[in-house]
């Protein structure tokens, strides 16, 4: 933030990206949840947003970490990581701990969100078991 509280271009772009992912996730989840109860529609909206964040934000972070240095990269995802880097410098350079945790969240949590979306939409019997697995990964 600037001296008078204005948001810089990089931070504004990152906020716009996150807001657009939220809007897209909610729209997709509510579309998939047509004809279902409010609880299922809310869960689908959250899970679609969750999957989008894992695949659209965290996935490119992992890719950028393996292909170069985020501090020297350009682009919207790199600028978002640079905003994180203002608080924690491990997001700017390849830090094995951060990258390994992000790989786990992209692969496990991202795909688990997709499985749960499928289970809710198709009314599969295992949806409650997958829900608990997703909660444990998110809180653990």
C-alpha positions as MATLAB code, in Angstrom:
seq = 'XXXXXXXXXXXXXXXXXXXXXXXXXXXXXXXXXXXXXXXXXXXXXXXXXXXXXXXXXXXXXXXXXXXXXXXXXXXXXXXXXXXXXXXXXXXXXXXXXXXXXXXXXXXXXXXXXXXXXXXXXXXXXXXXXXXXXXXXXXXX';
ca = [
       0.000    0.000    0.000;
       1.161    3.462   -0.789;
       1.585    6.383    1.534;
      -2.090    7.373    1.219;
      -3.496    3.855    1.350;
      -3.713    3.226   -2.382;
      -3.005   -0.232   -3.711;
      -0.083   -0.637   -6.111;
      -0.527   -2.041   -9.605;
       0.915   -5.461   -8.705;
      -1.232   -5.803   -5.593;
      -4.285   -4.554   -7.478;
      -3.737   -7.124  -10.229;
      -3.337   -9.889   -7.661;
      -6.538   -8.829   -5.886;
      -8.378   -8.679   -9.203;
      -7.172  -12.180  -10.090;
      -8.310  -13.602   -6.732;
     -11.674  -11.829   -6.994;
     -12.199  -13.155  -10.514;
     -11.361  -16.687   -9.357;
     -13.876  -16.290   -6.533;
     -16.533  -15.100   -8.962;
     -15.790  -17.887  -11.447;
     -15.742  -20.541   -8.721;
     -19.034  -19.383   -7.248;
     -20.689  -19.156  -10.669;
     -19.470  -22.615  -11.651;
     -20.440  -24.154   -8.316;
     -23.898  -22.593   -8.333;
     -24.379  -23.721  -11.933;
     -23.400  -27.286  -11.056;
     -25.646  -27.155   -7.990;
     -28.861  -26.238   -9.794;
     -31.757  -28.163   -8.294;
     -29.856  -29.052   -5.124;
     -30.196  -27.797   -1.568;
     -28.496  -24.679   -0.279;
     -25.836  -26.689    1.573;
     -24.796  -28.542   -1.603;
     -24.784  -25.344   -3.678;
     -22.610  -23.608   -1.086;
     -20.257  -26.571   -0.898;
     -19.989  -26.740   -4.688;
     -19.269  -23.006   -4.926;
     -16.531  -23.301   -2.304;
     -15.031  -26.453   -3.833;
     -14.959  -24.970   -7.335;
     -13.197  -21.879   -5.975;
     -10.834  -24.109   -3.994;
      -9.928  -26.177   -7.070;
      -9.400  -23.032   -9.163;
      -7.054  -21.579   -6.547;
      -5.041  -24.782   -6.330;
      -4.700  -25.195  -10.082;
      -4.583  -21.556  -11.229;
      -2.481  -19.989   -8.456;
      -0.524  -22.654   -6.611;
       0.185  -24.826   -9.674;
       1.880  -21.997  -11.602;
       3.829  -21.085   -8.447;
       5.270  -24.607   -8.362;
       6.061  -24.411  -12.072;
       7.749  -21.007  -11.719;
       9.732  -22.269   -8.742;
      11.137  -25.182  -10.736;
      11.844  -23.246  -13.935;
      13.463  -20.169  -12.460;
      13.448  -17.568   -9.769;
      10.137  -15.887   -8.952;
      11.879  -12.688   -7.922;
      13.125  -12.321  -11.515;
       9.924  -13.546  -13.223;
       7.271  -11.370  -14.805;
       3.562  -11.965  -15.109;
       0.469  -11.907  -12.961;
       1.208  -15.060  -10.951;
       4.787  -13.915  -10.345;
       3.503  -10.540   -9.125;
       1.139  -12.307   -6.731;
       4.036  -14.384   -5.380;
       6.093  -11.208   -5.058;
       3.319   -9.744   -2.889;
       3.580  -12.849   -0.676;
       7.345  -12.383   -0.776;
       7.048   -8.983    0.887;
       5.956  -10.799    4.056;
       7.992  -14.000    3.625;
      11.051  -14.086    1.363;
      10.792  -17.862    0.941;
       8.118  -17.218   -1.703;
      10.617  -15.351   -3.887;
      13.294  -17.999   -4.166;
      13.162  -21.777   -4.385;
      12.490  -22.919   -0.838;
      12.121  -26.709   -0.647;
       9.661  -26.568    2.257;
       7.272  -24.109    0.604;
       7.476  -25.805   -2.797;
       6.953  -29.311   -1.397;
       3.887  -28.186    0.568;
       2.506  -26.450   -2.495;
       3.023  -29.597   -4.583;
       1.027  -31.534   -1.992;
      -1.799  -29.016   -1.955;
      -1.984  -28.811   -5.751;
      -1.937  -32.562   -6.279;
      -3.812  -33.880   -3.251;
      -6.146  -31.071   -2.268;
      -6.817  -29.915   -5.821;
      -7.747  -33.351   -7.109;
      -9.631  -34.181   -3.931;
     -11.754  -31.068   -4.496;
     -12.503  -32.299   -8.036;
     -13.440  -35.760   -6.740;
     -15.734  -34.196   -4.156;
     -17.375  -31.967   -6.778;
     -18.018  -35.068   -8.862;
     -19.336  -36.967   -5.838;
     -21.789  -34.207   -4.945;
     -22.999  -33.651   -8.506;
     -23.444  -37.375   -9.201;
     -24.727  -38.070   -5.659;
     -22.143  -40.780   -5.011;
     -22.246  -42.738   -1.780;
     -18.650  -41.840   -0.874;
     -19.127  -38.073   -0.799;
     -19.080  -37.877    3.012;
     -15.844  -39.864    3.259;
     -14.162  -37.641    0.666;
     -15.413  -34.555    2.509;
     -13.649  -35.650    5.679;
     -10.455  -36.358    3.746;
     -10.586  -32.886    2.213;
     -11.148  -31.299    5.624;
      -8.239  -33.178    7.165;
      -5.906  -32.069    4.364;
      -7.056  -28.459    4.610;
      -6.746  -28.283    8.395;
      -3.755  -30.560    8.849;
];
